[in-house]
Short mmCIF file of C-alpha atoms in Angstrom, two decimals:
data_model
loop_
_atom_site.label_atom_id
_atom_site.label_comp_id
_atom_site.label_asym_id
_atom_site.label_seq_id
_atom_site.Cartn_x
_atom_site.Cartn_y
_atom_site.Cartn_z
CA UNK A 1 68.08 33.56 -4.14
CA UNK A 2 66.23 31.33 -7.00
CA UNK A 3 62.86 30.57 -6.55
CA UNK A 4 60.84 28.03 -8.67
CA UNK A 5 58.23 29.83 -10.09
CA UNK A 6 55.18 28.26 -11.48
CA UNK A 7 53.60 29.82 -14.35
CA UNK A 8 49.67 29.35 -14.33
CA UNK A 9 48.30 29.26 -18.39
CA UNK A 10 44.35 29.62 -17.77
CA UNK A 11 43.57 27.73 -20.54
CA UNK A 12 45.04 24.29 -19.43
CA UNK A 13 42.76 24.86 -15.96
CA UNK A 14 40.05 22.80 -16.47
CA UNK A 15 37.36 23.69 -13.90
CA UNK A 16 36.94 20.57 -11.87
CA UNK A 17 32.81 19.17 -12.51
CA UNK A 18 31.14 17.49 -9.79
CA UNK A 19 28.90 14.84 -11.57
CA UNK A 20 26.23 13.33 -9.59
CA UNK A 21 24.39 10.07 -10.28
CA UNK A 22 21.27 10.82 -12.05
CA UNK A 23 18.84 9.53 -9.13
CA UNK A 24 20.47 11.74 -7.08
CA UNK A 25 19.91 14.71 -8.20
CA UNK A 26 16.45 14.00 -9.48
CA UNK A 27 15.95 13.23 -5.96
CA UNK A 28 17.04 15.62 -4.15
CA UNK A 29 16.39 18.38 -6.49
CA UNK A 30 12.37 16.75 -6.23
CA UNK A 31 12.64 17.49 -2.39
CA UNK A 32 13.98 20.73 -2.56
CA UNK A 33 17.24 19.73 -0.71
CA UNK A 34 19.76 22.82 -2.19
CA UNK A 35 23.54 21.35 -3.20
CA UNK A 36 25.00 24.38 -1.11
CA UNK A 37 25.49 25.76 2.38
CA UNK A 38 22.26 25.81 3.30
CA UNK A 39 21.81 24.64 6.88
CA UNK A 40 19.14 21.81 7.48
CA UNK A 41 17.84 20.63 10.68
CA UNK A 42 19.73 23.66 12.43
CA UNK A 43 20.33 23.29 16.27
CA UNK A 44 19.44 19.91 16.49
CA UNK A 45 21.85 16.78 16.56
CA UNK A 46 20.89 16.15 12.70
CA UNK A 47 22.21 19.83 11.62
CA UNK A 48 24.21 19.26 8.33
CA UNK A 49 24.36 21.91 5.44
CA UNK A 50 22.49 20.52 1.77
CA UNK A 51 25.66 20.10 -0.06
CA UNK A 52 26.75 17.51 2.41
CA UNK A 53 23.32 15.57 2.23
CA UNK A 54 24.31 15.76 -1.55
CA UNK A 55 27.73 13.97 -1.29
CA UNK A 56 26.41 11.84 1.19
CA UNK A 57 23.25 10.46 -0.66
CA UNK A 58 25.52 10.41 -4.15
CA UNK A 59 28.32 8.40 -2.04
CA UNK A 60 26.02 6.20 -1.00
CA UNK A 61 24.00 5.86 -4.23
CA UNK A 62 27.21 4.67 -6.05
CA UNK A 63 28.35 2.29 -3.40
CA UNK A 64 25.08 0.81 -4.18
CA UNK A 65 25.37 0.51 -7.50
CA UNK A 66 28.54 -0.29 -7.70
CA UNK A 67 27.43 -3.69 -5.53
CA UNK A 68 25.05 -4.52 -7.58
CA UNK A 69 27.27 -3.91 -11.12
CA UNK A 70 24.86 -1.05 -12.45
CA UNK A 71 26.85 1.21 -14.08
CA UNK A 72 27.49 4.43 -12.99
CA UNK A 73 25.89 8.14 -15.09
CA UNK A 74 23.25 6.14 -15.87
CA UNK A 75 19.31 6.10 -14.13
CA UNK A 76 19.33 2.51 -13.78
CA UNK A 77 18.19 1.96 -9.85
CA UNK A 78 14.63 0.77 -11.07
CA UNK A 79 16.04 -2.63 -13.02
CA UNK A 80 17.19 -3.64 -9.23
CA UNK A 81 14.88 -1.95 -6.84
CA UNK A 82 11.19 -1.01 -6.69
CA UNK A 83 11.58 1.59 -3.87
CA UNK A 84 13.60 3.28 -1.57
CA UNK A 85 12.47 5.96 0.78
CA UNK A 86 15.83 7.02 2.43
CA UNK A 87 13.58 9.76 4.82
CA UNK A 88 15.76 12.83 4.17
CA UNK A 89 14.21 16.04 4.65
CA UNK A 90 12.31 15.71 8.15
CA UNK A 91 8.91 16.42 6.47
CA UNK A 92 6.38 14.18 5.80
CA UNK A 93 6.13 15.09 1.78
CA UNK A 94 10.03 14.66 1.79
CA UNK A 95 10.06 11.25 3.60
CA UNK A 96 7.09 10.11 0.95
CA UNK A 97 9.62 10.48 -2.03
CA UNK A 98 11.13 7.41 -3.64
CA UNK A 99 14.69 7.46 -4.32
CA UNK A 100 14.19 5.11 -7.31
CA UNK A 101 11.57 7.53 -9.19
CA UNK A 102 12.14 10.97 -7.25
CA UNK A 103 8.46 10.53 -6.82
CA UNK A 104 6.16 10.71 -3.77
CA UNK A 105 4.52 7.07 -4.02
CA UNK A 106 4.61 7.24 -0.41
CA UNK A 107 1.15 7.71 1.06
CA UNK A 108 1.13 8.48 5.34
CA UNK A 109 -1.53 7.91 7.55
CA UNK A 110 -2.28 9.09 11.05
CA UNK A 111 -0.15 10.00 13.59
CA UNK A 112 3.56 10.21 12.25
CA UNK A 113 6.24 12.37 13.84
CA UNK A 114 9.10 13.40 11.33
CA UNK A 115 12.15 15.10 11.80
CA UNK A 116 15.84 14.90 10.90
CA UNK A 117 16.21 11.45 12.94
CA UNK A 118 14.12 9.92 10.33
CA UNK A 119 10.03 9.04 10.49
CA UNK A 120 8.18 7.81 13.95
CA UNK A 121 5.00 6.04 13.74
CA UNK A 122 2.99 6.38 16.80
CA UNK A 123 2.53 2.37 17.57
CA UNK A 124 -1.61 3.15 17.14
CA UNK A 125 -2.77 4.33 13.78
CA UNK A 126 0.15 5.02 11.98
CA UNK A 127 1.51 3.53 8.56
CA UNK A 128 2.47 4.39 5.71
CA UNK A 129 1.66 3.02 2.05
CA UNK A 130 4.65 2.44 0.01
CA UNK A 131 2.36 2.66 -3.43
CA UNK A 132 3.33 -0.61 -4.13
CA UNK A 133 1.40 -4.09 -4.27
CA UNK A 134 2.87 -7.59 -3.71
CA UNK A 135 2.10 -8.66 -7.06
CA UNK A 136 3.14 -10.26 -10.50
CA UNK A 137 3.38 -6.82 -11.83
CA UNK A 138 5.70 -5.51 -9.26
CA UNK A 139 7.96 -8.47 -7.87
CA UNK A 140 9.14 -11.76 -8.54
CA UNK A 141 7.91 -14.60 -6.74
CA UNK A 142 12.19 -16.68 -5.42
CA UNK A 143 13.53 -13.23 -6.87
CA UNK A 144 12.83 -10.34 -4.21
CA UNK A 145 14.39 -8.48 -1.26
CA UNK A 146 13.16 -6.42 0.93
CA UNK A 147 14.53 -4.49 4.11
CA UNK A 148 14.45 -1.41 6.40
CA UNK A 149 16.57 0.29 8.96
CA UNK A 150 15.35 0.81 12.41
CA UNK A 151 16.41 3.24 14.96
CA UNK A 152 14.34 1.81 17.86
CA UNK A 153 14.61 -0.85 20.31
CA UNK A 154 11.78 -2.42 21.77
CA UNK A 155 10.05 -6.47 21.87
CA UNK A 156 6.34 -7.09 20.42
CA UNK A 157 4.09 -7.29 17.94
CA UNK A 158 5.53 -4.36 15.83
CA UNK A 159 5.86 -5.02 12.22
CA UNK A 160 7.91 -3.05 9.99
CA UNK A 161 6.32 -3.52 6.64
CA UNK A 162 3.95 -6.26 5.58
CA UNK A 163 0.71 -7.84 3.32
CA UNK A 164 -0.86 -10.59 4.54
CA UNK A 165 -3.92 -12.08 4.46
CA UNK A 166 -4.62 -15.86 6.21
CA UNK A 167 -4.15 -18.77 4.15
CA UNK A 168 -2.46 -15.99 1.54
CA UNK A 169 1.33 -15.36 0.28
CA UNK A 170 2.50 -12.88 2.43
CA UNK A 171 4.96 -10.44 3.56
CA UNK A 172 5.28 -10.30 7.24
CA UNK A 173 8.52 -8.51 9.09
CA UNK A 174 8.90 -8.39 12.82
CA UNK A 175 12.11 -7.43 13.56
CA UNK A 176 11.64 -8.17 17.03
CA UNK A 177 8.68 -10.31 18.32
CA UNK A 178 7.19 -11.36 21.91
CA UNK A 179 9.80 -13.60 22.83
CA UNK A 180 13.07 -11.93 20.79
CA UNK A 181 12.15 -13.43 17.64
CA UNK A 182 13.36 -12.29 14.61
CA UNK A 183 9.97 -13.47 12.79
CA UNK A 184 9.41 -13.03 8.87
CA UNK A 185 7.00 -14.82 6.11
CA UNK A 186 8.10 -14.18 2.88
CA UNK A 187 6.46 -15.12 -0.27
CA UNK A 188 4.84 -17.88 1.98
CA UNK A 189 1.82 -18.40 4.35
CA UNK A 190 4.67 -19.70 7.37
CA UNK A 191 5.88 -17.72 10.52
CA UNK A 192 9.69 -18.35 11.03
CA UNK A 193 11.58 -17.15 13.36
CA UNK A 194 15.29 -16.29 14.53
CA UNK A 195 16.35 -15.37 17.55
CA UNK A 196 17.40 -11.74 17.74
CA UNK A 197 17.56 -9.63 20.56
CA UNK A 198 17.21 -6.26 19.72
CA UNK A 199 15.09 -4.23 16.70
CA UNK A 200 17.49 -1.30 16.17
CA UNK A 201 19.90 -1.92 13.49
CA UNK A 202 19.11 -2.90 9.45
CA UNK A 203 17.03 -5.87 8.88
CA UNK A 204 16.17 -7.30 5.60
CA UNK A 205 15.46 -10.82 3.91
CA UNK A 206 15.81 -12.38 0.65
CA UNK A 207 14.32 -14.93 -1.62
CA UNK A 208 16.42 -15.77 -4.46
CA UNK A 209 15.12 -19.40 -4.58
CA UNK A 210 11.81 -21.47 -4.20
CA UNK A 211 12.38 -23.69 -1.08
CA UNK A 212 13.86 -21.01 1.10
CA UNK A 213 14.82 -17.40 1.74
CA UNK A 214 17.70 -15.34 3.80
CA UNK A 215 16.65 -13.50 7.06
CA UNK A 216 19.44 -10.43 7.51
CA UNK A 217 20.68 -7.71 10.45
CA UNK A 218 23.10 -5.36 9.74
CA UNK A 219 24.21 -6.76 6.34
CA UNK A 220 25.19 -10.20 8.00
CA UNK A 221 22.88 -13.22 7.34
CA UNK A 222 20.98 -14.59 10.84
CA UNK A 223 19.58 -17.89 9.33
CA UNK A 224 18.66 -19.28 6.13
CA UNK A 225 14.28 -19.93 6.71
CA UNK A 226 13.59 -23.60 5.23
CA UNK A 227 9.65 -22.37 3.53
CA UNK A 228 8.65 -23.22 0.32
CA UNK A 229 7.21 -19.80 -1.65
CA UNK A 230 3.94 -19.88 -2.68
CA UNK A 231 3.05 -18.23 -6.23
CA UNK A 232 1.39 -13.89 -5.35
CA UNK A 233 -1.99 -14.40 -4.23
CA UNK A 234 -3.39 -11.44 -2.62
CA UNK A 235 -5.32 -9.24 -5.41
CA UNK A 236 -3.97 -5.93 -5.31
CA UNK A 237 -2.33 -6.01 -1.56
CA UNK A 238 -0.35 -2.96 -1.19
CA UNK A 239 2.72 -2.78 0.66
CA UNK A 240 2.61 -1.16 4.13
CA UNK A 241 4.71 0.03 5.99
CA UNK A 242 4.72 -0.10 9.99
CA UNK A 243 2.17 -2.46 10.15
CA UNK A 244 0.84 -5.03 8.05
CA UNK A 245 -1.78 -4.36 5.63
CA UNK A 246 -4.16 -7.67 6.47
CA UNK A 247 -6.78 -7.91 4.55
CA UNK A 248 -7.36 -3.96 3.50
CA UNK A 249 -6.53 -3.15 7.49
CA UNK A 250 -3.49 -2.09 9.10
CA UNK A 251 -2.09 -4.61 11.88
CA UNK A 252 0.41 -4.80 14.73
CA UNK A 253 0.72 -1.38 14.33
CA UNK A 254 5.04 -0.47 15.70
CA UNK A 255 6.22 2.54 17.40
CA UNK A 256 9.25 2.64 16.04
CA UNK A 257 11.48 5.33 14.43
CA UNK A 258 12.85 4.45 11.17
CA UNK A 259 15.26 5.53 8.32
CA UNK A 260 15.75 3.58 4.87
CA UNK A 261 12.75 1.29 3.37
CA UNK A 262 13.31 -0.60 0.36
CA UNK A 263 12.25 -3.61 -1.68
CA UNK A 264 13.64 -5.00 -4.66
CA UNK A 265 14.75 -7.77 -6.82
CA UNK A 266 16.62 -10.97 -4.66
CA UNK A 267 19.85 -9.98 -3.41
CA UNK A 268 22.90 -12.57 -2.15
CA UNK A 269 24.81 -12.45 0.89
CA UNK A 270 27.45 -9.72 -0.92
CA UNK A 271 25.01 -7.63 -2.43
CA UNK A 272 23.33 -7.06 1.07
CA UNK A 273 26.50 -6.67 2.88
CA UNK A 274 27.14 -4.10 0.30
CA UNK A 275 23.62 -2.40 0.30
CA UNK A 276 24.01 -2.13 4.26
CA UNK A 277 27.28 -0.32 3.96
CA UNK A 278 26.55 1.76 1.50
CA UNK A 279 23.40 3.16 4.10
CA UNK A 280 25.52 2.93 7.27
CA UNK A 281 27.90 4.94 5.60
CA UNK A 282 24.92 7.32 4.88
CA UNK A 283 23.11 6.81 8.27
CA UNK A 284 26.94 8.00 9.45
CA UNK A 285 27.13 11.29 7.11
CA UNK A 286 23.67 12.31 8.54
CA UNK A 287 24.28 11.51 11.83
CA UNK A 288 21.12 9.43 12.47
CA UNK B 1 0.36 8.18 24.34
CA UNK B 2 -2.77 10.99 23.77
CA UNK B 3 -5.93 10.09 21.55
CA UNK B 4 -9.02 12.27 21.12
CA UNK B 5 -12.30 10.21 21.05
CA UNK B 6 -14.39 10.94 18.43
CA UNK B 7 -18.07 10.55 17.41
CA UNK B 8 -19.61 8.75 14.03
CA UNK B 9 -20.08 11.73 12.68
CA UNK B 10 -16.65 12.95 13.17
CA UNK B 11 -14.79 9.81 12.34
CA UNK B 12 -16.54 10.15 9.36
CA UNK B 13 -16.15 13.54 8.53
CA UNK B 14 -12.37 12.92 9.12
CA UNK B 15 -12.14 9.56 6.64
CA UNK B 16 -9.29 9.86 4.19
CA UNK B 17 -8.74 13.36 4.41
CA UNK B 18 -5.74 14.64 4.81
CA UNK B 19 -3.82 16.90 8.13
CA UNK B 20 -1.05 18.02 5.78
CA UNK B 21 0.71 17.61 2.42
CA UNK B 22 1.45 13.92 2.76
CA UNK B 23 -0.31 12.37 5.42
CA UNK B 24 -3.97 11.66 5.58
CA UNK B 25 -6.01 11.23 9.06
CA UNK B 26 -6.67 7.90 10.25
CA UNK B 27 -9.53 7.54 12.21
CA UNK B 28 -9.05 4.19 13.95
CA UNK B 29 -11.37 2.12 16.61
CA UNK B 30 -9.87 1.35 20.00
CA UNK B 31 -9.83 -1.63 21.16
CA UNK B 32 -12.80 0.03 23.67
CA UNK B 33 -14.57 0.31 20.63
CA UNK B 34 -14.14 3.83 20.75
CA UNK B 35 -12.89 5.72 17.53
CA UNK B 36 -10.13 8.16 17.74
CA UNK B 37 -7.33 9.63 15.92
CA UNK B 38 -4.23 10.50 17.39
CA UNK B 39 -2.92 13.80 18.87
CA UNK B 40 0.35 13.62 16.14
CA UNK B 41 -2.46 14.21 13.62
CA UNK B 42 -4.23 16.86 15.56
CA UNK B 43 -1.36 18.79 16.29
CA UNK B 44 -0.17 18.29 12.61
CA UNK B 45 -3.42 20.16 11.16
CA UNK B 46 -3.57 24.02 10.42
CA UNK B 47 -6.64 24.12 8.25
CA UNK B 48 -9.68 25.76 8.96
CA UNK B 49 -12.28 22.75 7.85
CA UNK B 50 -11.19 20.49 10.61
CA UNK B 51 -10.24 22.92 13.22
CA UNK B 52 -12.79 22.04 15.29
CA UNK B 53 -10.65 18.68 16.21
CA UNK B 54 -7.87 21.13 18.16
CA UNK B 55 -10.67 21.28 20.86
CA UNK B 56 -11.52 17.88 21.23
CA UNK B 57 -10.38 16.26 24.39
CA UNK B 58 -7.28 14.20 24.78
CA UNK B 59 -7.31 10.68 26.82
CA UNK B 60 -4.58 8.55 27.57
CA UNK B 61 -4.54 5.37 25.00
CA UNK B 62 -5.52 2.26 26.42
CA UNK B 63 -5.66 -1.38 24.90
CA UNK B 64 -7.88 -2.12 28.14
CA UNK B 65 -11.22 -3.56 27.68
CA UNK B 66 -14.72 -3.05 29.18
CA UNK B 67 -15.47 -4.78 32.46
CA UNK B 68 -19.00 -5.98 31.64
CA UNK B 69 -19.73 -7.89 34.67
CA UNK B 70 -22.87 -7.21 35.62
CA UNK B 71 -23.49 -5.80 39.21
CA UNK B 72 -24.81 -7.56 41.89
CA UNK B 73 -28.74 -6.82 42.08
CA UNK B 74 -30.46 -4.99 44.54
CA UNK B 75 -34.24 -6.96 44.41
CA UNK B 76 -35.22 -3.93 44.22
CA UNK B 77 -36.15 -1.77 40.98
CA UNK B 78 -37.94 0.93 39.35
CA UNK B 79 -40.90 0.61 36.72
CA UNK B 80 -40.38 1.52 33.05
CA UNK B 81 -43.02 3.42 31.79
CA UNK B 82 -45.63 1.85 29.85
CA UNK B 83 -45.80 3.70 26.51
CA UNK B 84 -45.57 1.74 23.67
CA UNK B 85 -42.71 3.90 21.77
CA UNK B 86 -40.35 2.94 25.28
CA UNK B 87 -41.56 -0.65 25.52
CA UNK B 88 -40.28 -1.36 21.82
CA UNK B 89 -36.64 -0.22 23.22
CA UNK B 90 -35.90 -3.56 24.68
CA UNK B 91 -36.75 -6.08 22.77
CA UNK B 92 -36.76 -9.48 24.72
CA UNK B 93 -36.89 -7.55 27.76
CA UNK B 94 -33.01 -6.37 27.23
CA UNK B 95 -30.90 -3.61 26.24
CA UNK B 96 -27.36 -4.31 25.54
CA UNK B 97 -25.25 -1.37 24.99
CA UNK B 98 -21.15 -2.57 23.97
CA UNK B 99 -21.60 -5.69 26.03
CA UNK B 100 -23.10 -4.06 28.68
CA UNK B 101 -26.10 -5.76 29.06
CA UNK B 102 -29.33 -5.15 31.49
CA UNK B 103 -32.43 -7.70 31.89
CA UNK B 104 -35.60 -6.06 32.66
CA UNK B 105 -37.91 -8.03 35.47
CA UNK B 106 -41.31 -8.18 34.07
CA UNK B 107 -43.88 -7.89 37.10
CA UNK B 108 -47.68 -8.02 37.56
CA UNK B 109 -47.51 -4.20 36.70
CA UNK B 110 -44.87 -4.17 33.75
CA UNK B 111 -41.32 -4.33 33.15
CA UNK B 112 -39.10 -2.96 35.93
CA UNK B 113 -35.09 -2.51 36.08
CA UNK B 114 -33.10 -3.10 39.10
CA UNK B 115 -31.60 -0.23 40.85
CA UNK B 116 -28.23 -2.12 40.50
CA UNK B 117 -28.53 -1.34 36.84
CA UNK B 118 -29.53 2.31 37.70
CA UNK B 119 -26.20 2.64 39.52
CA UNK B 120 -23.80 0.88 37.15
CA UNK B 121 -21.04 2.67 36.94
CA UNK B 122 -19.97 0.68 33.93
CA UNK B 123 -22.33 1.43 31.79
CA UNK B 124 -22.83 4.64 32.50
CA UNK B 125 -19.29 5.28 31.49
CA UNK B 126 -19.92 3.56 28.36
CA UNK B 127 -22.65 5.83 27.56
CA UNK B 128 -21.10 8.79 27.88
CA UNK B 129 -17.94 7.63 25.34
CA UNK B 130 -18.60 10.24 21.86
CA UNK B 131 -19.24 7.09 20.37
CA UNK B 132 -22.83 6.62 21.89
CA UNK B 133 -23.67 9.84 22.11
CA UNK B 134 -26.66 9.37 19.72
CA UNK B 135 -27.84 6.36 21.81
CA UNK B 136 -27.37 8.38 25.23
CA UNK B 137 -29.79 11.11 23.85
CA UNK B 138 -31.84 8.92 22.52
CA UNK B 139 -32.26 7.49 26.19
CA UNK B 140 -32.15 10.64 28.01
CA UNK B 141 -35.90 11.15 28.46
CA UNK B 142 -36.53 7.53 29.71
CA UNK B 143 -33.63 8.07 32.11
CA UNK B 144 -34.72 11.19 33.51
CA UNK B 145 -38.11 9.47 33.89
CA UNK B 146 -36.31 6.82 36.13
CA UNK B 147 -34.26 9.16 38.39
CA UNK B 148 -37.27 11.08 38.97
CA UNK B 149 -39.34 7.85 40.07
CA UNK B 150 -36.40 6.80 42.51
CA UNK B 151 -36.12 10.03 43.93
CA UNK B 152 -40.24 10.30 44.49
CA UNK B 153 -39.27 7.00 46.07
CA UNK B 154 -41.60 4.32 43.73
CA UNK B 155 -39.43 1.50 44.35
CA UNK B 156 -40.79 -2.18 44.23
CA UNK B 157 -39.69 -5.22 45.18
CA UNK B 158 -38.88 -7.43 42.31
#
């Protein structure tokens, strides 16, 4: 009988190169997370081997860039975002490296419990400081975003990330207040609130213009908040995160666990939708 | 949740150091005014200059505050010794510890404290938080002075 046989000519095999984007692997190489089978997070719910956290962060890192029309092979996260601590690694020196920089400008403080769900304040003493200050030199008054993803669900006085200060432009981000309030300031001295039932899911809001800003869950807009910004007032206010930093003091400490922080230039309705499922797809991968 | 109460001298000892690579200690007040730092931060620590905080006690967290009522008084009291050095302890005939606050009754033979004060449960509580621990030992001859008077029975009516 006559069989079809394929001749193989070595040369004409190209070896097939996995490319990753250049965050990526300065990222995960900074964090010690290996691109092969090594087994992370082993008999827990969270077990995944390093080359998948590889695919799954580089996935995820072009879906975002993609959304936001950066191109692609090129380091070019910093000319949208500031920071993004995606927590992968389940330590606290991996969950203080920035995605954007492959840097640790994540500082933690008191009792934190991290693992391969993500990072847990305790709801007491616990924050973190992102490294960054709500300034000129960092953000754009009507231009920034900022947002986080939280795996907890519980009402009060918990905020996710915040700088205040009274009678001060501030940040201020309760995903779910006394009451079910979805309650943000940002960029403004105002409380405003949405109603929102629940804090799990990914929360973020937006200024992209002077007389009002977006309020966001799960890559969906909630409301659009009727505030007039105010121009960056508080000298030197860094950026906390599970609390507020008011005045040099972390306030309304939360107890919740949490994934993805990030802040960043102003993003539209698209761009968020995008952003959030680009990290779902992530949160997915990871199982968290 | 589990805190460890600390003293002055141990909250500051503990001030922006760190318990591992990443994360320093924070050393926080209650709302009490008790400082403490969490047992996430203890447990997270496997030097050898802080190890002294794995023995420290561990209380349950508690956003309750102080009861300072005062206690209903006896009429009754004890006299405070009249050496100058105790005398200049209570300024305007008071001594407020946290809130907790006890009026001497001056009489025609010097400034006495009701036994309602002597067995405020309150207050004793709040001296024995780390916090006050200087202020307790400061006190502890003066109060030893007064349990020995009651028990020799020198009571007076105020």
């Amino acid at each position: 009988m006559r069989g079809l046989y394929i001749t193989f000519t070595p040369q004409y095999i190209r070896p097939i190169v996995i490319t990753y984007e250049p965050e990526t692997e300065a990222f995960l190489n900074a964090i010690s997370i290996s691109n092969d089978s090594t087994t992370y997070f082993g008999s827990t719910a969270y077990e995944i081997l390093g080359s998948e956290i590889w695919t799954a962060l580089d996935g995820c890192v072009v879906q975002i860039k993609t959304a936001l029309g950066l191109t692609l092979g090129v380091n070019n996260l910093s000319t949208k975002f500031k920071y993004i601590y995606p927590r992968i690694g389940g330590t606290s020196t991996k969950h203080a490296y920035n995605l954007v920089t492959a840097t640790a400008t994540g500082t933690f403080s008191g009792g934190w419990t991290h693992d391969g769900s993500g990072a847990t304040p305790n709801g007491t003493n616990a924050y973190m400081n992102t490294g960054y200050t709500y300034t000129a030199s960092n953000f754009t008054v009507n231009n920034n975003t900022f947002g986080a993803v939280i795996k907890d669900n519980s009402e009060g006085a918990y905020c996710e990330f915040g700088v205040s200060n009274f009678g001060y432009t501030d940040i201020f981000f309760f995903p779910r207040f006394s009451g079910n309030l979805f309650l943000t300031r940002l960029n403004d001295q105002t409380n405003n609130s949405t109603s929102n039932s629940t804090s799990l899911g990914h929360f973020a809001v937006s200024r992209t213009a002077s007389t009002s800003y977006k309020q966001y869950k799960d890559g969906t807009a909630l409301a659009t908040i009727t505030q007039n910004s105010t121009p960056f007032n508080i000298a030197n206010g860094l950026i906390y995160e599970a609390c507020t930093n008011n005045n040099g003091s972390p306030l309304f400490y939360s107890p919740h666990k949490r994934t993805w922080l990030w802040g960043g230039l102003g993003f539209n309705d698209t761009e968020i939708s995008d952003i959030h499922s680009a990290l779902a797809t992530f949160e997915t991968a990871l199982n968290r | 949740m589990k805190i460890a109460p600390l003293t002055i001298e141990q909250y500051r000892s503990l001030y922006r150091q760190t318990y591992d690579e990443a994360s320093f200690f924070n050393p926080t007040s209650a709302p009490d005014g008790s400082y403490f730092i969490s047992e996430q931060e203890i447990n997270g620590y496997n030097g050898e200059q802080f190890a002294w905080i794995k023995d420290l006690p561990l209380v349950d967290y508690s956003t309750e505050l102080p009861d300072v009522t005062p206690p209903t008084l006896t009429g009754y009291g004890i006299l405070i010794p009249t050496e100058a050095e105790t005398l200049n302890l209570f300024p305007n005939n008071k001594f407020n510890l946290g809130g907790y606050e006890i009026n001497l009754t001056p009489t025609s033979q010097g400034l006495a404290v009701d036994l309602g004060y002597l067995n405020w449960q309150g207050f004793r509580d709040e001296q024995d938080k780390p916090f006050n621990a200087t202020i307790k030992a400061s006190f502890s001859a003066l109060w030893y002075e007064l349990l020995s008077r009651y028990q020799n029975n020198e009571i007076i009516q105020l």
